[in-house]
mmCIF file of C-alpha atoms and ligand atoms in Angstrom:
data_model
loop_
_atom_site.group_PDB
_atom_site.id
_atom_site.type_symbol
_atom_site.label_atom_id
_atom_site.label_comp_id
_atom_site.label_asym_id
_atom_site.label_seq_id
_atom_site.Cartn_x
_atom_site.Cartn_y
_atom_site.Cartn_z
ATOM 1 C CA MET P 12 0.000 0.000 0.000
ATOM 2 C CA LEU P 13 1.471 3.354 -1.059
ATOM 3 C CA PRO P 14 0.600 6.066 1.469
ATOM 4 C CA TYR P 15 0.155 9.686 0.329
ATOM 5 C CA GLY P 16 3.386 10.604 2.108
ATOM 6 C CA ARG P 17 6.128 8.869 4.026
ATOM 7 C CA GLN P 18 9.527 9.552 5.582
ATOM 8 C CA SER P 19 12.865 8.335 4.230
ATOM 9 C CA ILE P 20 15.306 7.130 6.895
ATOM 10 C CA SER P 21 18.774 5.998 5.802
ATOM 11 C CA GLU P 22 21.327 3.876 7.671
ATOM 12 C CA GLN P 23 23.360 7.068 8.050
ATOM 13 C CA ASP P 24 20.373 8.799 9.688
ATOM 14 C CA ILE P 25 20.116 5.919 12.162
ATOM 15 C CA GLU P 26 23.841 5.992 12.918
ATOM 16 C CA ASN P 27 23.706 9.722 13.566
ATOM 17 C CA VAL P 28 20.921 9.299 16.107
ATOM 18 C CA VAL P 29 22.627 6.355 17.809
ATOM 19 C CA ARG P 30 25.816 8.400 18.150
ATOM 20 C CA VAL P 31 23.869 10.968 20.198
ATOM 21 C CA LEU P 32 22.246 8.209 22.277
ATOM 22 C CA ARG P 33 25.751 7.239 23.416
ATOM 23 C CA SER P 34 26.724 10.837 24.200
ATOM 24 C CA ASP P 35 26.259 13.026 27.303
ATOM 25 C CA PHE P 36 23.255 14.979 26.079
ATOM 26 C CA LEU P 37 19.902 13.570 25.096
ATOM 27 C CA THR P 38 18.193 16.948 25.032
ATOM 28 C CA SER P 39 19.144 20.640 24.780
ATOM 29 C CA GLY P 40 22.753 19.785 23.915
ATOM 30 C CA PRO P 41 25.076 20.687 21.065
ATOM 31 C CA GLU P 42 22.981 19.075 18.321
ATOM 32 C CA VAL P 43 20.151 21.569 18.832
ATOM 33 C CA GLU P 44 22.367 24.566 18.281
ATOM 34 C CA LYS P 45 24.152 23.003 15.325
ATOM 35 C CA PHE P 46 20.832 22.119 13.720
ATOM 36 C CA GLU P 47 19.572 25.662 14.235
ATOM 37 C CA VAL P 48 22.681 27.181 12.654
ATOM 38 C CA GLU P 49 22.563 24.798 9.680
ATOM 39 C CA PHE P 50 18.840 25.297 9.135
ATOM 40 C CA ALA P 51 19.108 29.097 9.311
ATOM 41 C CA GLU P 52 21.930 28.944 6.803
ATOM 42 C CA MET P 53 19.958 26.685 4.457
ATOM 43 C CA VAL P 54 17.028 29.131 4.271
ATOM 44 C CA GLY P 55 19.117 32.278 4.474
ATOM 45 C CA ALA P 56 17.738 33.628 7.770
ATOM 46 C CA ARG P 57 19.673 35.078 10.694
ATOM 47 C CA HIS P 58 18.039 32.990 13.427
ATOM 48 C CA ALA P 59 16.378 29.605 13.734
ATOM 49 C CA VAL P 60 14.731 28.384 16.936
ATOM 50 C CA ALA P 61 13.988 24.651 16.914
ATOM 51 C CA VAL P 62 11.053 23.380 18.968
ATOM 52 C CA CYS P 63 9.089 20.190 19.619
ATOM 53 C CA ASN P 64 6.680 20.666 16.690
ATOM 54 C CA ALA P 65 5.505 23.336 14.264
ATOM 55 C CA THR P 66 2.306 23.956 16.207
ATOM 56 C CA ALA P 67 4.524 25.135 19.069
ATOM 57 C CA ALA P 68 6.522 27.248 16.601
ATOM 58 C CA LEU P 69 3.304 28.951 15.441
ATOM 59 C CA HIS P 70 2.230 29.514 19.053
ATOM 60 C CA LEU P 71 5.617 31.080 19.886
ATOM 61 C CA ALA P 72 5.381 33.268 16.770
ATOM 62 C CA MET P 73 2.080 34.652 18.105
ATOM 63 C CA ARG P 74 3.597 35.224 21.539
ATOM 64 C CA VAL P 75 6.742 37.032 20.408
ATOM 65 C CA LEU P 76 4.788 39.270 18.024
ATOM 66 C CA GLY P 77 2.529 40.242 20.912
ATOM 67 C CA VAL P 78 -0.661 38.882 19.343
ATOM 68 C CA GLY P 79 -3.350 38.477 21.999
ATOM 69 C CA ARG P 80 -6.819 39.290 23.243
ATOM 70 C CA GLY P 81 -8.683 41.737 21.017
ATOM 71 C CA ASP P 82 -6.567 40.896 17.979
ATOM 72 C CA ARG P 83 -7.682 39.143 14.814
ATOM 73 C CA VAL P 84 -5.448 36.688 12.955
ATOM 74 C CA ILE P 85 -6.300 35.879 9.354
ATOM 75 C CA THR P 86 -5.210 32.657 7.725
ATOM 76 C CA SER P 87 -6.157 30.375 4.860
ATOM 77 C CA PRO P 88 -9.053 27.957 5.303
ATOM 78 C CA ASN P 89 -7.071 25.466 3.193
ATOM 79 C CA THR P 90 -4.636 24.377 5.875
ATOM 80 C CA PHE P 91 -4.013 22.130 8.817
ATOM 81 C CA LEU P 92 -5.796 23.239 12.009
ATOM 82 C CA ALA P 93 -2.583 24.420 13.687
ATOM 83 C CA SER P 94 -2.256 27.550 11.492
ATOM 84 C CA ALA P 95 -5.484 28.885 13.023
ATOM 85 C CA ASN P 96 -5.405 27.248 16.473
ATOM 86 C CA ALA P 97 -2.187 29.098 17.351
ATOM 87 C CA ALA P 98 -4.157 32.364 17.340
ATOM 88 C CA ILE P 99 -6.684 30.929 19.797
ATOM 89 C CA TYR P 100 -3.898 29.842 22.185
ATOM 90 C CA VAL P 101 -2.997 33.514 22.744
ATOM 91 C CA GLY P 102 -6.598 34.687 23.077
ATOM 92 C CA ALA P 103 -6.879 36.189 19.593
ATOM 93 C CA THR P 104 -9.739 35.600 17.160
ATOM 94 C CA PRO P 105 -8.869 33.320 14.237
ATOM 95 C CA ASP P 106 -10.409 34.368 10.951
ATOM 96 C CA PHE P 107 -10.241 33.141 7.380
ATOM 97 C CA SER P 108 -9.849 34.797 4.027
ATOM 98 C CA ASP P 109 -10.533 32.772 0.900
ATOM 99 C CA ILE P 110 -7.947 31.204 -1.394
ATOM 100 C CA ASP P 111 -7.669 31.980 -5.085
ATOM 101 C CA GLY P 112 -8.653 29.392 -7.652
ATOM 102 C CA GLU P 113 -5.216 29.228 -9.266
ATOM 103 C CA SER P 114 -2.745 28.661 -6.450
ATOM 104 C CA TYR P 115 -5.139 27.436 -3.703
ATOM 105 C CA ASN P 116 -3.310 29.863 -1.407
ATOM 106 C CA LEU P 117 -4.580 33.034 0.298
ATOM 107 C CA SER P 118 -5.769 35.542 -2.290
ATOM 108 C CA ALA P 119 -4.022 38.868 -1.682
ATOM 109 C CA ASP P 120 -6.908 40.663 -3.426
ATOM 110 C CA LEU P 121 -9.562 39.158 -1.143
ATOM 111 C CA LEU P 122 -7.343 39.760 1.864
ATOM 112 C CA GLU P 123 -7.236 43.443 0.972
ATOM 113 C CA GLU P 124 -10.961 43.660 0.099
ATOM 114 C CA ASN P 125 -12.158 42.050 3.330
ATOM 115 C CA TRP P 126 -9.553 43.528 5.675
ATOM 116 C CA LEU P 127 -10.711 44.252 9.225
ATOM 117 C CA PRO P 128 -8.857 46.891 11.238
ATOM 118 C CA ASP P 129 -8.320 44.710 14.344
ATOM 119 C CA THR P 130 -6.143 42.304 12.315
ATOM 120 C CA LYS P 131 -2.746 41.985 13.973
ATOM 121 C CA ALA P 132 -1.235 39.157 11.912
ATOM 122 C CA VAL P 133 -1.717 37.195 8.709
ATOM 123 C CA VAL P 134 -0.648 33.542 8.600
ATOM 124 C CA ALA P 135 0.154 32.761 4.960
ATOM 125 C CA VAL P 136 0.210 29.018 4.277
ATOM 126 C CA ASP P 137 2.160 27.637 1.313
ATOM 127 C CA TYR P 138 -0.280 24.860 0.392
ATOM 128 C CA ALA P 139 1.401 21.728 -1.025
ATOM 129 C CA GLY P 140 4.701 23.622 -0.981
ATOM 130 C CA LEU P 141 3.649 26.143 -3.599
ATOM 131 C CA PRO P 142 4.674 29.559 -2.263
ATOM 132 C CA CYS P 143 2.038 32.214 -1.599
ATOM 133 C CA ASN P 144 2.324 35.553 -3.343
ATOM 134 C CA MET P 145 4.343 36.843 -0.400
ATOM 135 C CA PRO P 146 5.249 40.302 -1.739
ATOM 136 C CA GLU P 147 1.553 41.103 -2.277
ATOM 137 C CA ILE P 148 0.394 39.593 1.016
ATOM 138 C CA ALA P 149 3.109 41.539 2.858
ATOM 139 C CA ARG P 150 2.122 44.752 1.098
ATOM 140 C CA VAL P 151 -1.531 44.348 2.138
ATOM 141 C CA ALA P 152 -0.721 43.378 5.734
ATOM 142 C CA ARG P 153 2.166 45.720 6.513
ATOM 143 C CA SER P 154 0.567 48.811 5.037
ATOM 144 C CA ARG P 155 -2.202 48.204 7.606
ATOM 145 C CA GLY P 156 0.152 47.631 10.525
ATOM 146 C CA ALA P 157 -0.127 43.836 10.665
ATOM 147 C CA TYR P 158 2.618 41.217 10.892
ATOM 148 C CA VAL P 159 3.178 38.418 8.393
ATOM 149 C CA ILE P 160 3.787 34.881 9.617
ATOM 150 C CA GLU P 161 4.487 32.359 6.871
ATOM 151 C CA ASP P 162 3.410 28.813 7.644
ATOM 152 C CA ALA P 163 5.865 27.066 5.325
ATOM 153 C CA CYS P 164 5.309 23.644 6.904
ATOM 154 C CA HIS P 165 4.704 22.182 3.433
ATOM 155 C CA GLY P 166 7.590 23.874 1.699
ATOM 156 C CA THR P 167 10.873 23.166 3.498
ATOM 157 C CA GLY P 168 13.767 23.999 1.182
ATOM 158 C CA GLY P 169 11.534 25.567 -1.441
ATOM 159 C CA GLY P 170 11.602 29.055 -2.867
ATOM 160 C CA PHE P 171 10.333 31.459 -5.484
ATOM 161 C CA ILE P 172 11.384 34.221 -7.827
ATOM 162 C CA ALA P 173 10.439 37.826 -7.076
ATOM 163 C CA GLY P 174 12.064 41.075 -8.123
ATOM 164 C CA GLU P 175 14.201 39.117 -10.585
ATOM 165 C CA ARG P 176 15.975 37.048 -7.981
ATOM 166 C CA GLU P 177 15.536 33.761 -6.179
ATOM 167 C CA TRP P 178 14.385 33.601 -2.561
ATOM 168 C CA LYS P 179 14.086 30.708 -0.162
ATOM 169 C CA LEU P 180 11.052 30.300 2.082
ATOM 170 C CA GLY P 181 12.222 31.645 5.437
ATOM 171 C CA GLY P 182 14.903 33.805 3.855
ATOM 172 C CA HIS P 183 12.925 36.500 2.024
ATOM 173 C CA PRO P 184 11.913 39.922 3.371
ATOM 174 C CA TRP P 185 8.100 39.491 3.099
ATOM 175 C CA ALA P 186 7.562 37.408 6.237
ATOM 176 C CA ASP P 187 8.402 38.445 9.787
ATOM 177 C CA ILE P 188 8.541 34.886 11.070
ATOM 178 C CA THR P 189 8.395 31.620 9.112
ATOM 179 C CA THR P 190 7.597 28.186 10.529
ATOM 180 C CA PHE P 191 8.484 24.700 9.257
ATOM 181 C CA SER P 192 7.371 21.229 10.388
ATOM 182 C CA PHE P 193 9.420 18.035 10.622
ATOM 183 C CA HIS P 194 6.542 15.632 11.137
ATOM 184 C CA PRO P 195 7.328 12.362 9.281
ATOM 185 C CA VAL P 196 4.854 13.098 6.510
ATOM 186 C CA LYS P 197 6.611 16.393 5.672
ATOM 187 C CA THR P 198 9.613 16.901 3.398
ATOM 188 C CA MET P 199 12.244 16.109 6.048
ATOM 189 C CA THR P 200 11.687 14.726 9.525
ATOM 190 C CA THR P 201 12.864 14.746 13.124
ATOM 191 C CA GLY P 202 10.037 12.423 14.249
ATOM 192 C CA GLU P 203 8.157 15.334 15.746
ATOM 193 C CA GLY P 204 9.710 18.756 15.416
ATOM 194 C CA GLY P 205 9.485 22.239 14.068
ATOM 195 C CA VAL P 206 11.388 25.456 13.747
ATOM 196 C CA LEU P 207 10.709 29.153 13.517
ATOM 197 C CA VAL P 208 13.079 31.392 11.603
ATOM 198 C CA THR P 209 13.407 35.157 11.658
ATOM 199 C CA ASP P 210 15.934 37.905 11.038
ATOM 200 C CA ASN P 211 14.819 39.678 14.220
ATOM 201 C CA GLU P 212 17.221 38.985 17.074
ATOM 202 C CA GLU P 213 14.816 40.115 19.815
ATOM 203 C CA TRP P 214 12.045 37.778 18.608
ATOM 204 C CA ALA P 215 14.473 34.868 18.363
ATOM 205 C CA LYS P 216 15.708 35.520 21.885
ATOM 206 C CA GLN P 217 12.152 35.755 23.185
ATOM 207 C CA ALA P 218 11.186 32.509 21.423
ATOM 208 C CA ARG P 219 14.155 30.723 23.036
ATOM 209 C CA LEU P 220 13.053 32.010 26.435
ATOM 210 C CA LEU P 221 9.427 30.907 25.987
ATOM 211 C CA ARG P 222 10.528 27.531 24.594
ATOM 212 C CA SER P 223 11.832 26.647 28.064
ATOM 213 C CA HIS P 224 9.411 27.987 30.703
ATOM 214 C CA GLY P 225 10.434 31.628 30.236
ATOM 215 C CA ILE P 226 13.597 30.858 32.175
ATOM 216 C CA THR P 227 16.745 32.920 31.743
ATOM 217 C CA ARG P 228 20.110 31.900 33.201
ATOM 218 C CA ASP P 229 21.936 34.958 31.923
ATOM 219 C CA SER P 230 22.736 37.069 35.004
ATOM 220 C CA ALA P 231 22.977 40.170 32.827
ATOM 221 C CA ASP P 232 19.206 39.892 32.347
ATOM 222 C CA PHE P 233 18.346 39.248 36.028
ATOM 223 C CA VAL P 234 15.957 41.595 37.812
ATOM 224 C CA GLY P 235 16.282 39.929 41.265
ATOM 225 C CA PHE P 236 13.929 38.119 43.662
ATOM 226 C CA THR P 237 13.073 41.071 45.865
ATOM 227 C CA ASP P 238 12.116 44.575 44.898
ATOM 228 C CA ALA P 239 14.035 47.690 45.879
ATOM 229 C CA GLY P 240 11.708 48.341 48.826
ATOM 230 C CA ASP P 241 12.366 44.908 50.292
ATOM 231 C CA GLN P 242 16.113 45.418 50.243
ATOM 232 C CA THR P 243 15.926 48.200 52.823
ATOM 233 C CA ASN P 244 13.973 45.903 55.127
ATOM 234 C CA ASP P 245 16.280 44.739 57.953
ATOM 235 C CA ASP P 246 14.216 41.555 58.472
ATOM 236 C CA LEU P 247 15.032 40.334 54.943
ATOM 237 C CA PRO P 248 17.311 37.279 55.136
ATOM 238 C CA SER P 249 20.645 38.211 53.648
ATOM 239 C CA GLY P 250 21.541 36.272 50.546
ATOM 240 C CA LEU P 251 18.101 36.302 48.934
ATOM 241 C CA ASN P 252 19.521 38.405 46.162
ATOM 242 C CA GLU P 253 22.896 36.726 45.960
ATOM 243 C CA ILE P 254 23.667 35.852 42.352
ATOM 244 C CA GLY P 255 25.362 32.479 41.947
ATOM 245 C CA PRO P 256 25.782 29.705 39.439
ATOM 246 C CA TRP P 257 22.486 28.091 40.582
ATOM 247 C CA CYS P 258 20.428 31.158 39.728
ATOM 248 C CA TYR P 259 17.762 31.338 37.089
ATOM 249 C CA GLU P 260 14.825 33.665 36.722
ATOM 250 C CA MET P 261 11.386 33.167 35.256
ATOM 251 C CA GLN P 262 10.313 36.511 33.881
ATOM 252 C CA GLU P 263 7.567 35.346 31.546
ATOM 253 C CA LEU P 264 5.169 32.418 31.394
ATOM 254 C CA GLY P 265 6.695 29.978 28.930
ATOM 255 C CA TYR P 266 6.276 26.316 28.026
ATOM 256 C CA ASN P 267 8.253 23.145 27.614
ATOM 257 C CA TYR P 268 8.519 23.302 23.832
ATOM 258 C CA ARG P 269 12.090 21.984 23.718
ATOM 259 C CA ILE P 270 13.309 19.648 21.012
ATOM 260 C CA THR P 271 15.794 16.885 21.855
ATOM 261 C CA ASP P 272 19.365 16.328 20.737
ATOM 262 C CA LEU P 273 18.260 12.986 19.320
ATOM 263 C CA GLN P 274 15.740 14.731 17.097
ATOM 264 C CA CYS P 275 18.200 17.407 16.021
ATOM 265 C CA ALA P 276 20.803 14.783 15.126
ATOM 266 C CA LEU P 277 18.196 13.264 12.834
ATOM 267 C CA GLY P 278 17.336 16.764 11.601
ATOM 268 C CA ARG P 279 20.943 17.505 10.657
ATOM 269 C CA SER P 280 21.233 14.183 8.907
ATOM 270 C CA GLN P 281 17.983 14.778 6.992
ATOM 271 C CA LEU P 282 18.978 18.355 6.156
ATOM 272 C CA ALA P 283 22.001 16.971 4.327
ATOM 273 C CA ARG P 284 19.625 14.819 2.272
ATOM 274 C CA LEU P 285 17.025 17.556 1.681
ATOM 275 C CA PRO P 286 18.229 18.570 -1.819
ATOM 276 C CA GLU P 287 17.956 14.944 -2.909
ATOM 277 C CA PHE P 288 14.427 14.638 -1.393
ATOM 278 C CA ILE P 289 13.263 17.797 -3.164
ATOM 279 C CA GLN P 290 14.799 16.705 -6.459
ATOM 280 C CA ARG P 291 13.090 13.321 -6.361
ATOM 281 C CA ARG P 292 9.750 14.907 -5.442
ATOM 282 C CA ARG P 293 10.056 17.286 -8.420
ATOM 283 C CA GLN P 294 10.765 14.387 -10.759
ATOM 284 C CA ILE P 295 7.661 12.552 -9.592
ATOM 285 C CA VAL P 296 5.532 15.709 -9.884
ATOM 286 C CA ALA P 297 6.804 16.280 -13.427
ATOM 287 C CA ARG P 298 5.979 12.687 -14.431
ATOM 288 C CA TYR P 299 2.479 12.907 -12.896
ATOM 289 C CA ASN P 300 1.829 16.255 -14.607
ATOM 290 C CA GLU P 301 2.787 14.793 -17.972
ATOM 291 C CA ALA P 302 0.684 11.661 -17.490
ATOM 292 C CA PHE P 303 -2.430 13.488 -16.275
ATOM 293 C CA SER P 304 -2.398 16.401 -18.707
ATOM 294 C CA ASP P 305 -4.968 14.897 -21.092
ATOM 295 C CA LEU P 306 -7.638 13.784 -18.622
ATOM 296 C CA ASN P 307 -10.689 16.028 -18.957
ATOM 297 C CA TRP P 308 -11.995 15.092 -15.493
ATOM 298 C CA LEU P 309 -8.771 15.776 -13.571
ATOM 299 C CA THR P 310 -6.914 19.036 -12.927
ATOM 300 C CA PRO P 311 -3.238 18.661 -11.984
ATOM 301 C CA PRO P 312 -1.665 21.033 -9.443
ATOM 302 C CA PRO P 313 -0.847 24.594 -10.517
ATOM 303 C CA ARG P 314 2.472 25.220 -12.260
ATOM 304 C CA PRO P 315 3.945 28.578 -11.351
ATOM 305 C CA GLU P 316 5.402 30.116 -14.504
ATOM 306 C CA LEU P 317 8.427 31.691 -12.926
ATOM 307 C CA SER P 318 9.225 29.591 -9.903
ATOM 308 C CA GLN P 319 8.518 26.043 -11.085
ATOM 309 C CA GLU P 320 12.111 24.904 -10.588
ATOM 310 C CA LEU P 321 12.240 26.251 -7.032
ATOM 311 C CA VAL P 322 9.166 24.620 -5.501
ATOM 312 C CA SER P 323 9.623 21.961 -2.836
ATOM 313 C CA TRP P 324 6.503 19.840 -3.313
ATOM 314 C CA HIS P 325 4.974 18.279 -0.204
ATOM 315 C CA LEU P 326 1.669 17.197 -1.732
ATOM 316 C CA TYR P 327 0.464 16.197 -5.160
ATOM 317 C CA THR P 328 -3.158 17.293 -4.995
ATOM 318 C CA VAL P 329 -5.420 16.935 -8.014
ATOM 319 C CA LEU P 330 -8.976 18.164 -8.478
ATOM 320 C CA ILE P 331 -11.331 15.487 -9.713
ATOM 321 C CA ASP P 332 -14.699 16.112 -11.319
ATOM 322 C CA PHE P 333 -16.408 13.193 -9.603
ATOM 323 C CA GLY P 334 -19.663 13.839 -11.462
ATOM 324 C CA LYS P 335 -17.934 13.348 -14.812
ATOM 325 C CA ILE P 336 -16.632 9.895 -13.907
ATOM 326 C CA GLY P 337 -19.857 8.950 -12.107
ATOM 327 C CA LYS P 338 -18.177 7.999 -8.827
ATOM 328 C CA THR P 339 -18.149 9.518 -5.365
ATOM 329 C CA ARG P 340 -14.877 10.455 -3.723
ATOM 330 C CA SER P 341 -15.293 7.565 -1.270
ATOM 331 C CA GLU P 342 -15.697 5.161 -4.178
ATOM 332 C CA VAL P 343 -12.613 6.568 -5.886
ATOM 333 C CA MET P 344 -10.527 6.285 -2.725
ATOM 334 C CA GLN P 345 -11.792 2.750 -2.167
ATOM 335 C CA GLU P 346 -11.005 1.766 -5.757
ATOM 336 C CA LEU P 347 -7.489 3.204 -5.469
ATOM 337 C CA ARG P 348 -6.982 1.479 -2.131
ATOM 338 C CA SER P 349 -7.944 -1.878 -3.644
ATOM 339 C CA LEU P 350 -5.103 -1.279 -6.136
ATOM 340 C CA GLY P 351 -2.653 -0.514 -3.350
ATOM 341 C CA VAL P 352 -2.762 3.250 -3.861
ATOM 342 C CA GLY P 353 -3.429 5.395 -0.818
ATOM 343 C CA SER P 354 -4.880 8.885 -1.102
ATOM 344 C CA GLN P 355 -5.919 11.626 1.286
ATOM 345 C CA VAL P 356 -8.205 14.649 1.384
ATOM 346 C CA LEU P 357 -6.337 17.813 2.386
ATOM 347 C CA TYR P 358 -7.962 19.942 3.668
ATOM 348 C CA ILE P 359 -11.438 20.142 5.117
ATOM 349 C CA PRO P 360 -11.794 23.957 5.291
ATOM 350 C CA VAL P 361 -10.891 24.880 8.857
ATOM 351 C CA HIS P 362 -13.806 27.323 9.279
ATOM 352 C CA LEU P 363 -16.236 24.421 8.806
ATOM 353 C CA GLN P 364 -14.849 22.455 11.748
ATOM 354 C CA PRO P 365 -17.499 22.116 14.468
ATOM 355 C CA TYR P 366 -15.359 23.981 17.011
ATOM 356 C CA TYR P 367 -15.001 26.951 14.663
ATOM 357 C CA ARG P 368 -18.659 26.932 13.666
ATOM 358 C CA THR P 369 -19.930 26.890 17.241
ATOM 359 C CA THR P 370 -17.295 29.206 18.758
ATOM 360 C CA TYR P 371 -17.083 31.846 16.012
ATOM 361 C CA GLY P 372 -20.314 31.347 14.059
ATOM 362 C CA TYR P 373 -18.468 30.576 10.833
ATOM 363 C CA GLY P 374 -20.221 28.476 8.229
ATOM 364 C CA VAL P 375 -20.705 27.384 4.642
ATOM 365 C CA GLY P 376 -20.282 30.231 2.154
ATOM 366 C CA LYS P 377 -17.625 32.085 4.148
ATOM 367 C CA CYS P 378 -14.850 30.884 1.821
ATOM 368 C CA PRO P 379 -16.549 29.460 -1.287
ATOM 369 C CA VAL P 380 -13.342 28.853 -3.266
ATOM 370 C CA ALA P 381 -11.800 26.753 -0.473
ATOM 371 C CA GLU P 382 -15.102 24.923 -0.031
ATOM 372 C CA GLY P 383 -15.223 24.140 -3.774
ATOM 373 C CA PHE P 384 -11.595 23.028 -3.694
ATOM 374 C CA TYR P 385 -12.320 20.683 -0.806
ATOM 375 C CA LEU P 386 -15.151 19.003 -2.711
ATOM 376 C CA LYS P 387 -12.804 18.003 -5.542
ATOM 377 C CA ALA P 388 -9.382 17.616 -3.915
ATOM 378 C CA LEU P 389 -7.514 14.353 -3.655
ATOM 379 C CA SER P 390 -3.824 14.027 -2.748
ATOM 380 C CA LEU P 391 -1.946 11.164 -4.395
ATOM 381 C CA PRO P 392 1.200 9.386 -3.145
ATOM 382 C CA LEU P 393 4.296 11.593 -3.220
ATOM 383 C CA PHE P 394 7.453 10.725 -1.329
ATOM 384 C CA PRO P 395 11.113 10.284 -2.288
ATOM 385 C CA GLU P 396 11.320 6.519 -1.867
ATOM 386 C CA MET P 397 8.640 5.859 -4.484
ATOM 387 C CA THR P 398 10.198 3.805 -7.270
ATOM 388 C CA ALA P 399 9.619 4.520 -10.950
ATOM 389 C CA GLY P 400 7.355 1.454 -10.899
ATOM 390 C CA ASP P 401 5.340 2.876 -7.990
ATOM 391 C CA VAL P 402 4.842 6.128 -9.879
ATOM 392 C CA GLU P 403 3.661 4.312 -13.027
ATOM 393 C CA HIS P 404 1.338 2.166 -10.928
ATOM 394 C CA VAL P 405 -0.285 5.273 -9.420
ATOM 395 C CA ILE P 406 -0.649 6.780 -12.901
ATOM 396 C CA GLU P 407 -2.291 3.646 -14.318
ATOM 397 C CA SER P 408 -4.589 3.349 -11.331
ATOM 398 C CA VAL P 409 -5.693 6.974 -11.523
ATOM 399 C CA CYS P 410 -6.143 6.973 -15.318
ATOM 400 C CA GLY P 411 -8.258 3.820 -14.964
ATOM 401 C CA LEU P 412 -10.790 5.688 -12.825
ATOM 402 C CA GLY P 413 -12.254 7.628 -15.729
HETATM 403 C C1 PLP K 518 1.975 19.866 9.620
HETATM 404 C C2 PLP K 518 1.493 21.246 9.624
HETATM 405 C C3 PLP K 518 1.481 22.041 10.787
HETATM 406 C C4 PLP K 518 1.786 21.501 12.142
HETATM 407 O O1 PLP K 518 2.978 20.841 12.218
HETATM 408 P P1 PLP K 518 3.324 19.906 13.498
HETATM 409 O O2 PLP K 518 4.802 19.806 13.433
HETATM 410 O O3 PLP K 518 2.622 18.618 13.249
HETATM 411 O O4 PLP K 518 2.839 20.589 14.717
HETATM 412 C C5 PLP K 518 1.089 23.354 10.666
HETATM 413 N N1 PLP K 518 0.712 23.871 9.492
HETATM 414 C C6 PLP K 518 0.686 23.143 8.367
HETATM 415 C C7 PLP K 518 0.274 23.785 7.084
HETATM 416 C C8 PLP K 518 1.057 21.807 8.404
HETATM 417 O O5 PLP K 518 0.995 21.071 7.291
#
C-alpha cells in the first residue's frame, strides 16, 4: 500500500541518532544549536529556533509578536488546524480569508478587500509547498500595521522568484517569522519537530526564552527576587539576592517546547539529504503532470510560470470532477486502495470544523473557493522513496478511474 506521504530514513540517519544516544546529552545539547545554525543557513535567515513541533513554533510566533486578546489573525481555510489554532492559544480571534482558484493559497486581493482593522497578523500558508504571493500579502498586511507569519510547513527547502531574484522560504523579506514542520509526513523529519526562523534577534531571543518555561540563566538579564523596597527591610534574610551559578529567573510564562538532541541529530542528517528529497519529489511531480495532462476530469496542481524549478513539493493534490466519472470520492478512494494506492483529502476547510462553527459562528459560504476546492481535492502518493514502478502504478490506477 502506497501512502500519500512517508519519511525516508537511511542507515546514516540511524547511525547519527545512535551516536547521540551514546553521548552526554539527550536533550538541549550541542545538536540543537548546530541544527539551528545549519537550518538558518539553508534558508538564508539570521536565526532559527527549533522546537518540539511546528504547532509550538506557530504559538511562539504569536507570543513574540505580541498577538493576543482583542486581535484578529487571518489565515487560509485550506490548511491544517494548527495555522489557526495558534491564534486561539494567545486569546486572539482566528479568521479566514478565501484562497484563489489558481494557487489554492490566500488571495491577496480578497485579503485586501475584506480587511478588518483589528487584524494583527496574517498567517500565509504555502499549500502543497507552492509559495504564496508573499510580496503582495506583505504589502496588504504591513501597510495596515499587521505582521506576516508564513506557515511554510509544506515547503521546506523551497523558494520562489520575485524582483528578478531567487528567494528561499524563510529567507525572504516578506515574512516576519516563518515556521516549518518536521513531522514524518513532511519533506524532512525529526520524528516530531518544528522550527521558527526570523531575522529579528529580539524575537528569536524571546522565542528561546518561551521555549523553556520563560527561564533565563543569563545574570545580565536578572531583575532579582526582591524589589528595591524589600532590600531596605532589615528583616530580609541576607543572601536572597545573591547571584550564583544556581540562579535562574522566570520573567515570563513559557512552556516546555524543547526539542531533543536525538531529534536534532536526525534533523541535521535529513537536512544533508534535503536537496535529494526535493529533487526526487520534483521528478515525480513532473511525471504525474505529464501523465495526467490529457484527462478532462482531472486538474493537476498549478504550475507557477516563474518559480517552477524552485518549488519543494509536499503534496500532489489533483482536483477530480467526480460527477464526470460517475463515482463519489469515497468510491474513488476505495477503488485506489484496492489497487494498493493510498490517497488523502487535504484539507477540510478549517472554518467548517465544528469547534469553529460553534465558537465563532463561521459556516458554509464564508470561503466558497476553499469549499469548492475541498469538494474536488484528492492528494496522491508523493514521497522520495517511491520507485519509478510505484509512480507508473499510481498513474495507471488513476487513469483507470475515468
Ligand atoms: C503539519 C502542519 C502544521 C503543524 O505541524 P506539526 O509539526 O505537526 O505541529 C502546521 N501547518 C501546516 C500547514 C502543516 O501542514
